[in-house]
């Protein structure tokens, strides 16, 4: 079996398939975790899209198993660090409540915090916030280490991992997959798994398939280690949308011709201090129609909002600015399933900014479907044709 893509989904699918006894070749055009899988907050929290509940819970269980191994430290929190949904204006309370209520449905402890208690919980916050909802959730993990760990697990079970090898074309004879053509030669297999994130549509087109996955770039700013500045993950109300849809990820040709794209679609506040003292600042979502970064000025707005919320961040030096392109589906739910009309072609993608949150569970479901095992959750929820008329 061929798995294309060395992100969290590709590596965890390869690991699950290899553990089930399959012969697996993983093909990655660059390095492991080169894309968005290694360029995100590494924050795991209850998904606000309820149909992904089982994927989230299975993922967290799998990551805990990985973390228990002494071979590679993935820096997974043993207990939730907790996050605060911050409210700056009166009209933000309903949005914050909707987010908090969705977390509560998932069994997370939630309570409203007034202005006075908020500044007891977070003394370094500016006085611009009226209060917050405190959610006892949020596990930090090193996303690069986690992705690499699954790659190593796959190799330990016999998988062949080929980095710096780009899959150029899916080989199809009639209506059946026969392998992939790479820049190192042909690899033959009657099962090909596309886990290439926002670039999955490009490869799928070579098999005559149009995947409804598009790209949304997210930016992050990383600082040098700092003294403890915040005890919780801090996020602005409305940043994590209850519907699960993460914002516009497509642009029309007309808008592009007029110069209206690519433009930032949304910028929010997300401040996360890791155990190392480094502070990760986000976040943003912007239309992405090319591989090279668009809109680097977005990071200035991220920094501005972070310093306004937490003035003590001002003197801390920046060590890195990074971005990754997230694969978006039209309804905010991932695609996990066989491609209709092309026997042997399987897709795992469209997870948006929840690749790390849902990656392990998505991989387990995919491997169970590919190997003909009983799936742990309903795969029809993630079928590729679920948005077609009549479904």
Short mmCIF file of C-alpha atoms in Angstrom, two decimals:
data_model
loop_
_atom_site.label_atom_id
_atom_site.label_comp_id
_atom_site.label_asym_id
_atom_site.label_seq_id
_atom_site.Cartn_x
_atom_site.Cartn_y
_atom_site.Cartn_z
CA UNK A 1 0.00 0.00 0.00
CA UNK A 2 1.17 3.51 -0.77
CA UNK A 3 0.53 6.42 1.58
CA UNK A 4 1.28 9.83 0.07
CA UNK A 5 2.04 12.58 2.58
CA UNK A 6 4.37 12.86 5.56
CA UNK A 7 2.16 14.95 7.85
CA UNK A 8 0.31 13.77 10.93
CA UNK A 9 -2.34 12.00 8.85
CA UNK A 10 -0.01 10.25 6.45
CA UNK A 11 2.40 9.13 9.16
CA UNK A 12 -0.32 7.90 11.51
CA UNK A 13 -2.15 6.07 8.68
CA UNK A 14 1.14 4.40 7.73
CA UNK A 15 1.75 3.43 11.35
CA UNK A 16 -1.75 1.98 11.77
CA UNK A 17 -1.58 0.02 8.51
CA UNK A 18 1.90 -1.31 9.25
CA UNK A 19 0.82 -2.41 12.73
CA UNK A 20 -2.03 -4.34 11.06
CA UNK A 21 0.52 -6.22 8.96
CA UNK A 22 0.23 -4.34 5.68
CA UNK A 23 3.21 -3.68 3.40
CA UNK A 24 3.42 0.10 3.42
CA UNK A 25 5.44 2.67 1.49
CA UNK A 26 5.08 6.28 2.64
CA UNK A 27 6.07 8.94 0.12
CA UNK A 28 6.77 12.52 1.22
CA UNK A 29 7.95 15.25 -1.13
CA UNK A 30 9.98 17.06 1.56
CA UNK A 31 10.64 16.09 5.19
CA UNK A 32 8.36 14.57 7.79
CA UNK A 33 6.05 17.24 9.30
CA UNK A 34 7.26 19.78 6.73
CA UNK A 35 3.86 21.40 6.24
CA UNK A 36 1.07 22.46 8.57
CA UNK A 37 1.57 19.36 10.76
CA UNK A 38 4.77 20.89 12.06
CA UNK A 39 3.61 24.51 11.95
CA UNK A 40 0.74 24.79 14.39
CA UNK A 41 0.03 25.38 18.08
CA UNK A 42 0.00 21.69 18.91
CA UNK A 43 -3.11 22.28 21.02
CA UNK A 44 -5.60 19.46 21.53
CA UNK A 45 -9.04 20.35 22.84
CA UNK A 46 -12.58 19.08 22.49
CA UNK A 47 -13.77 19.72 18.92
CA UNK A 48 -16.75 22.00 18.52
CA UNK A 49 -18.02 19.84 15.65
CA UNK A 50 -19.85 17.04 17.52
CA UNK A 51 -19.59 14.40 14.80
CA UNK A 52 -15.81 14.29 15.34
CA UNK A 53 -16.14 13.38 19.04
CA UNK A 54 -14.96 9.77 18.56
CA UNK A 55 -12.03 10.86 16.37
CA UNK A 56 -10.89 13.30 19.07
CA UNK A 57 -11.16 10.81 21.94
CA UNK A 58 -9.36 8.08 20.01
CA UNK A 59 -6.63 10.51 18.96
CA UNK A 60 -5.96 11.62 22.52
CA UNK A 61 -5.83 8.00 23.70
CA UNK A 62 -3.35 7.13 20.95
CA UNK A 63 -1.16 10.14 21.75
CA UNK A 64 -1.04 9.16 25.40
CA UNK A 65 0.21 5.74 24.35
CA UNK A 66 2.90 7.38 22.22
CA UNK A 67 3.83 9.69 25.12
CA UNK A 68 4.29 6.69 27.43
CA UNK A 69 7.20 5.46 25.32
CA UNK A 70 10.64 6.57 26.54
CA UNK A 71 12.03 6.78 23.01
CA UNK A 72 10.73 10.21 21.99
CA UNK A 73 9.36 13.02 24.14
CA UNK A 74 6.34 14.53 22.40
CA UNK A 75 5.77 17.00 25.29
CA UNK A 76 2.12 16.01 25.81
CA UNK A 77 0.51 17.48 28.91
CA UNK A 78 -0.65 14.87 31.40
CA UNK A 79 -3.49 17.12 32.55
CA UNK A 80 -5.39 19.90 30.77
CA UNK A 81 -3.69 23.27 30.96
CA UNK A 82 -7.09 24.98 30.72
CA UNK A 83 -8.05 27.82 28.43
CA UNK A 84 -9.87 31.09 28.83
CA UNK A 85 -12.33 32.32 26.20
CA UNK A 86 -11.82 36.06 26.63
CA UNK A 87 -14.62 38.58 26.28
CA UNK A 88 -13.69 42.17 25.46
CA UNK A 89 -17.16 43.54 24.60
CA UNK A 90 -20.68 42.88 25.86
CA UNK A 91 -21.79 41.56 22.48
CA UNK A 92 -19.11 38.85 22.63
CA UNK A 93 -20.68 37.05 25.61
CA UNK A 94 -23.20 35.06 23.49
CA UNK A 95 -20.44 33.84 21.16
CA UNK A 96 -18.23 32.88 24.10
CA UNK A 97 -21.14 31.09 25.72
CA UNK A 98 -21.84 29.11 22.55
CA UNK A 99 -18.22 27.92 22.46
CA UNK A 100 -18.18 27.13 26.17
CA UNK A 101 -21.47 25.23 25.90
CA UNK A 102 -20.11 23.09 23.08
CA UNK A 103 -17.16 22.15 25.30
CA UNK A 104 -19.56 21.36 28.13
CA UNK A 105 -21.43 18.93 25.87
CA UNK A 106 -18.13 17.08 25.53
CA UNK A 107 -17.94 16.63 29.30
CA UNK A 108 -15.52 19.48 29.99
CA UNK A 109 -15.90 21.57 33.13
CA UNK A 110 -16.87 25.14 32.22
CA UNK A 111 -17.62 28.21 34.31
CA UNK A 112 -18.04 31.92 33.77
CA UNK A 113 -15.37 34.21 35.21
CA UNK A 114 -16.01 37.87 35.99
CA UNK A 115 -13.51 40.69 35.50
CA UNK A 116 -12.17 40.50 39.05
CA UNK A 117 -11.54 36.76 39.07
CA UNK A 118 -10.10 36.89 35.55
CA UNK A 119 -7.29 39.15 36.71
CA UNK A 120 -6.65 36.90 39.69
CA UNK A 121 -6.30 33.94 37.32
CA UNK A 122 -4.18 35.93 34.85
CA UNK A 123 -2.54 38.91 36.60
CA UNK A 124 -0.63 39.96 33.46
CA UNK A 125 -3.74 40.47 31.34
CA UNK A 126 -4.61 44.02 30.35
CA UNK A 127 -7.80 45.57 31.73
CA UNK A 128 -9.54 45.46 28.33
CA UNK A 129 -11.45 42.26 29.09
CA UNK A 130 -14.79 42.12 30.89
CA UNK A 131 -14.45 38.45 31.79
CA UNK A 132 -14.16 35.00 30.27
CA UNK A 133 -15.29 31.42 30.27
CA UNK A 134 -12.80 29.05 31.86
CA UNK A 135 -12.74 25.63 30.18
CA UNK A 136 -10.85 22.80 31.85
CA UNK A 137 -9.46 21.45 28.62
CA UNK A 138 -6.46 21.84 26.34
CA UNK A 139 -3.45 19.53 26.02
CA UNK A 140 -0.25 20.90 24.53
CA UNK A 141 1.92 18.66 22.36
CA UNK A 142 4.95 19.14 20.13
CA UNK A 143 3.34 18.57 16.71
CA UNK A 144 6.62 17.89 14.92
CA UNK A 145 7.69 15.32 17.50
CA UNK A 146 4.25 13.69 17.42
CA UNK A 147 4.29 13.37 13.62
CA UNK A 148 7.84 12.04 13.66
CA UNK A 149 6.89 9.53 16.36
CA UNK A 150 4.23 8.00 14.10
CA UNK A 151 6.72 7.87 11.24
CA UNK A 152 9.16 5.99 13.46
CA UNK A 153 6.40 3.64 14.66
CA UNK A 154 5.53 2.89 11.04
CA UNK A 155 9.16 2.11 10.23
CA UNK A 156 9.50 -0.07 13.32
CA UNK A 157 6.62 -2.19 11.97
CA UNK A 158 8.27 -2.52 8.56
CA UNK A 159 7.01 0.47 6.60
CA UNK A 160 9.32 2.08 4.06
CA UNK A 161 9.42 5.87 4.47
CA UNK A 162 10.70 7.73 1.41
CA UNK A 163 11.29 11.44 2.02
CA UNK A 164 12.25 13.96 -0.69
CA UNK A 165 10.23 11.86 -3.10
CA UNK A 166 7.32 13.62 -4.75
CA UNK A 167 4.35 11.69 -6.09
CA UNK A 168 3.63 13.24 -9.48
CA UNK A 169 0.73 11.14 -10.67
CA UNK A 170 -1.68 8.43 -9.55
CA UNK A 171 -1.49 5.55 -12.01
CA UNK A 172 -4.97 4.38 -13.03
CA UNK A 173 -5.89 1.65 -15.51
CA UNK A 174 -9.55 1.68 -16.38
CA UNK A 175 -11.24 2.47 -13.06
CA UNK A 176 -8.57 0.91 -10.84
CA UNK A 177 -5.49 2.32 -9.11
CA UNK A 178 -2.18 0.64 -9.91
CA UNK A 179 0.27 2.87 -8.04
CA UNK A 180 1.96 6.25 -8.23
CA UNK A 181 4.61 7.80 -10.43
CA UNK A 182 7.27 9.64 -8.42
CA UNK A 183 10.33 11.61 -9.38
CA UNK A 184 12.33 8.52 -8.35
CA UNK A 185 10.31 6.09 -10.43
CA UNK A 186 7.12 4.04 -10.37
CA UNK A 187 5.75 2.44 -7.22
CA UNK A 188 3.09 -0.19 -7.83
CA UNK A 189 0.19 -0.86 -5.50
CA UNK A 190 -3.53 -1.49 -5.83
CA UNK A 191 -4.25 0.80 -2.88
CA UNK A 192 -3.13 4.45 -2.70
CA UNK A 193 -3.94 6.70 0.25
CA UNK A 194 -3.86 10.45 -0.39
CA UNK A 195 -2.96 12.32 2.81
CA UNK A 196 -1.36 15.35 1.23
CA UNK A 197 -3.42 18.07 2.86
CA UNK A 198 -4.31 21.02 0.64
CA UNK A 199 -2.32 19.48 -2.23
CA UNK A 200 -4.53 16.37 -2.37
CA UNK A 201 -6.75 17.85 -5.14
CA UNK A 202 -3.72 18.36 -7.40
CA UNK A 203 -2.76 14.69 -7.18
CA UNK A 204 -6.36 13.48 -7.30
CA UNK A 205 -6.88 15.30 -10.61
CA UNK A 206 -4.31 12.99 -12.20
CA UNK A 207 -6.74 10.16 -11.40
CA UNK A 208 -9.66 12.09 -12.90
CA UNK A 209 -11.06 13.08 -9.50
CA UNK A 210 -12.09 16.54 -8.29
CA UNK A 211 -11.67 16.74 -4.51
CA UNK A 212 -13.56 19.50 -2.70
CA UNK A 213 -10.58 20.47 -0.53
CA UNK A 214 -9.07 23.95 -0.51
CA UNK A 215 -6.32 25.72 1.41
CA UNK A 216 -6.38 28.26 4.23
CA UNK A 217 -3.08 29.60 5.51
CA UNK A 218 -2.52 30.16 9.20
CA UNK A 219 0.30 32.25 10.70
CA UNK A 220 2.05 31.89 14.05
CA UNK A 221 4.65 33.94 15.89
CA UNK A 222 7.05 32.24 18.31
CA UNK A 223 9.01 34.09 21.00
CA UNK A 224 12.13 33.22 22.92
CA UNK A 225 11.67 31.61 26.34
CA UNK A 226 10.12 34.01 28.84
CA UNK A 227 9.29 33.92 32.54
CA UNK A 228 5.78 32.60 33.27
CA UNK A 229 3.39 35.12 31.74
CA UNK A 230 0.11 33.20 31.53
CA UNK A 231 -1.22 30.12 33.26
CA UNK A 232 -3.84 29.20 30.67
CA UNK A 233 -4.22 29.22 26.92
CA UNK A 234 -5.83 32.57 26.07
CA UNK A 235 -8.22 32.80 23.13
CA UNK A 236 -10.57 35.52 21.89
CA UNK A 237 -14.29 34.78 21.83
CA UNK A 238 -15.46 33.46 18.48
CA UNK A 239 -12.08 32.24 17.28
CA UNK A 240 -13.07 28.57 17.46
CA UNK A 241 -16.33 28.54 15.57
CA UNK A 242 -19.03 26.29 16.99
CA UNK A 243 -20.02 25.01 13.57
CA UNK A 244 -16.54 23.62 12.98
CA UNK A 245 -16.20 25.61 9.75
CA UNK A 246 -13.00 27.62 9.97
CA UNK A 247 -13.70 30.43 7.58
CA UNK A 248 -13.55 30.99 3.83
CA UNK A 249 -10.99 28.92 2.00
CA UNK A 250 -11.93 29.60 -1.61
CA UNK A 251 -11.71 32.60 -3.90
CA UNK A 252 -13.51 33.13 -7.18
CA UNK A 253 -11.64 33.80 -10.40
CA UNK A 254 -13.32 37.17 -10.72
CA UNK A 255 -12.23 38.27 -7.26
CA UNK A 256 -8.70 37.12 -7.98
CA UNK A 257 -8.67 39.03 -11.27
CA UNK A 258 -9.77 42.21 -9.46
CA UNK A 259 -6.91 41.85 -6.99
CA UNK A 260 -9.24 41.06 -4.09
CA UNK A 261 -7.28 37.93 -3.18
CA UNK A 262 -5.51 36.55 -1.39
CA UNK A 263 -6.53 38.62 1.62
CA UNK A 264 -6.64 37.80 5.33
CA UNK A 265 -10.06 36.41 6.13
CA UNK A 266 -9.80 36.40 9.90
CA UNK A 267 -7.35 37.25 12.66
CA UNK A 268 -7.91 36.31 16.27
CA UNK A 269 -6.09 36.17 19.57
CA UNK A 270 -4.48 32.96 20.76
CA UNK A 271 -1.66 33.01 23.31
CA UNK A 272 -0.06 29.79 24.47
CA UNK A 273 3.02 29.55 26.68
CA UNK A 274 4.65 26.14 26.55
CA UNK A 275 6.49 24.37 29.35
CA UNK A 276 9.78 25.51 27.79
CA UNK A 277 8.76 29.15 28.27
CA UNK A 278 8.37 29.82 24.54
CA UNK A 279 5.17 31.70 23.72
CA UNK A 280 3.17 30.82 20.60
CA UNK A 281 0.98 33.60 19.24
CA UNK A 282 -1.82 33.23 16.73
CA UNK A 283 -3.86 32.95 14.92
CA UNK A 284 -5.09 33.70 11.44
CA UNK A 285 -6.96 32.18 8.54
CA UNK A 286 -6.48 33.48 5.03
CA UNK A 287 -7.24 32.22 1.57
CA UNK A 288 -4.30 30.30 0.11
CA UNK A 289 -4.06 29.85 -3.64
CA UNK A 290 -0.34 29.25 -3.99
CA UNK A 291 2.41 27.43 -2.12
CA UNK A 292 4.53 30.43 -1.18
CA UNK A 293 3.23 32.51 1.76
CA UNK A 294 0.66 35.23 1.19
CA UNK A 295 0.09 38.15 3.51
CA UNK A 296 3.04 38.11 5.95
CA UNK A 297 1.77 41.46 7.29
CA UNK A 298 -0.84 39.38 9.17
CA UNK A 299 1.82 38.50 11.74
CA UNK A 300 2.09 42.17 12.76
CA UNK A 301 -1.62 42.17 13.57
CA UNK A 302 -1.17 38.95 15.56
CA UNK A 303 1.66 40.58 17.51
CA UNK A 304 -0.34 43.77 18.04
CA UNK A 305 -3.29 41.91 19.51
CA UNK A 306 -1.08 39.76 21.71
CA UNK A 307 0.77 42.74 23.21
CA UNK A 308 -2.50 44.62 23.73
CA UNK A 309 -3.87 41.64 25.67
CA UNK A 310 -0.68 40.76 27.52
CA UNK A 311 1.59 43.85 27.67
CA UNK A 312 4.41 41.91 29.35
CA UNK A 313 4.99 40.22 25.99
CA UNK A 314 6.28 43.49 24.52
CA UNK A 315 9.98 43.15 25.41
CA UNK A 316 10.20 39.42 24.55
CA UNK A 317 12.27 38.78 21.38
CA UNK A 318 10.71 36.96 18.44
CA UNK A 319 12.54 33.82 17.40
CA UNK A 320 10.41 32.59 14.49
CA UNK A 321 7.47 33.42 12.25
CA UNK A 322 5.87 30.43 10.57
CA UNK A 323 2.86 29.52 8.48
CA UNK A 324 1.13 26.39 7.23
CA UNK A 325 -1.68 25.74 4.78
CA UNK A 326 -4.65 23.88 6.26
CA UNK A 327 -6.80 21.63 4.09
CA UNK A 328 -10.42 22.81 4.32
CA UNK A 329 -13.64 21.00 3.50
CA UNK A 330 -16.86 22.88 2.67
CA UNK A 331 -18.69 21.79 5.83
CA UNK A 332 -15.80 21.77 8.29
CA UNK A 333 -15.75 17.97 8.67
CA UNK A 334 -12.89 15.81 7.39
CA UNK A 335 -13.01 13.47 4.42
CA UNK A 336 -12.11 9.87 5.27
CA UNK A 337 -13.04 7.25 2.72
CA UNK A 338 -12.79 5.58 -0.66
CA UNK A 339 -13.04 7.75 -3.76
CA UNK A 340 -16.20 6.86 -5.68
CA UNK A 341 -15.48 5.60 -9.17
CA UNK A 342 -11.76 4.88 -8.67
CA UNK A 343 -11.21 1.50 -7.03
CA UNK A 344 -8.31 1.47 -4.58
CA UNK A 345 -8.01 5.25 -4.09
CA UNK A 346 -8.55 6.43 -0.51
CA UNK A 347 -8.49 9.98 0.87
CA UNK A 348 -7.82 11.26 4.39
CA UNK A 349 -8.00 15.06 4.47
CA UNK A 350 -9.94 18.26 4.85
CA UNK A 351 -9.30 18.52 8.59
CA UNK A 352 -8.73 22.26 8.57
CA UNK A 353 -6.88 23.33 11.70
CA UNK A 354 -7.77 20.08 13.49
CA UNK A 355 -5.24 17.74 11.93
CA UNK A 356 -3.39 17.19 15.19
CA UNK A 357 -6.60 17.08 17.24
CA UNK A 358 -8.21 14.41 15.06
CA UNK A 359 -5.22 12.85 13.29
CA UNK A 360 -4.76 9.66 15.26
CA UNK A 361 -8.44 8.74 15.29
CA UNK A 362 -8.78 9.57 11.59
CA UNK A 363 -5.84 7.29 10.82
CA UNK A 364 -7.27 4.42 12.84
CA UNK A 365 -10.64 4.73 11.11
CA UNK A 366 -8.93 4.87 7.70
CA UNK A 367 -6.79 1.80 8.43
CA UNK A 368 -9.82 -0.15 9.66
CA UNK A 369 -11.73 0.69 6.49
CA UNK A 370 -8.80 -0.16 4.23
CA UNK A 371 -8.14 -3.48 5.97
CA UNK A 372 -11.81 -4.43 6.12
CA UNK A 373 -12.09 -4.26 9.90
CA UNK A 374 -15.05 -3.05 11.92
CA UNK A 375 -14.76 0.76 12.21
CA UNK A 376 -14.91 2.28 15.69
CA UNK A 377 -17.19 5.09 14.49
CA UNK A 378 -19.61 5.67 11.63
CA UNK A 379 -17.53 6.21 8.46
CA UNK A 380 -20.48 7.57 6.50
CA UNK A 381 -20.13 10.82 8.47
CA UNK A 382 -16.87 11.47 6.63
CA UNK A 383 -17.67 9.99 3.20
CA UNK A 384 -16.35 11.90 0.21
CA UNK A 385 -19.78 12.02 -1.44
CA UNK A 386 -21.67 13.16 1.68
CA UNK A 387 -22.23 16.61 0.15
CA UNK A 388 -23.61 15.24 -3.12
CA UNK A 389 -27.30 15.77 -3.94
CA UNK A 390 -29.44 13.06 -2.42
CA UNK A 391 -27.16 12.38 0.56
#
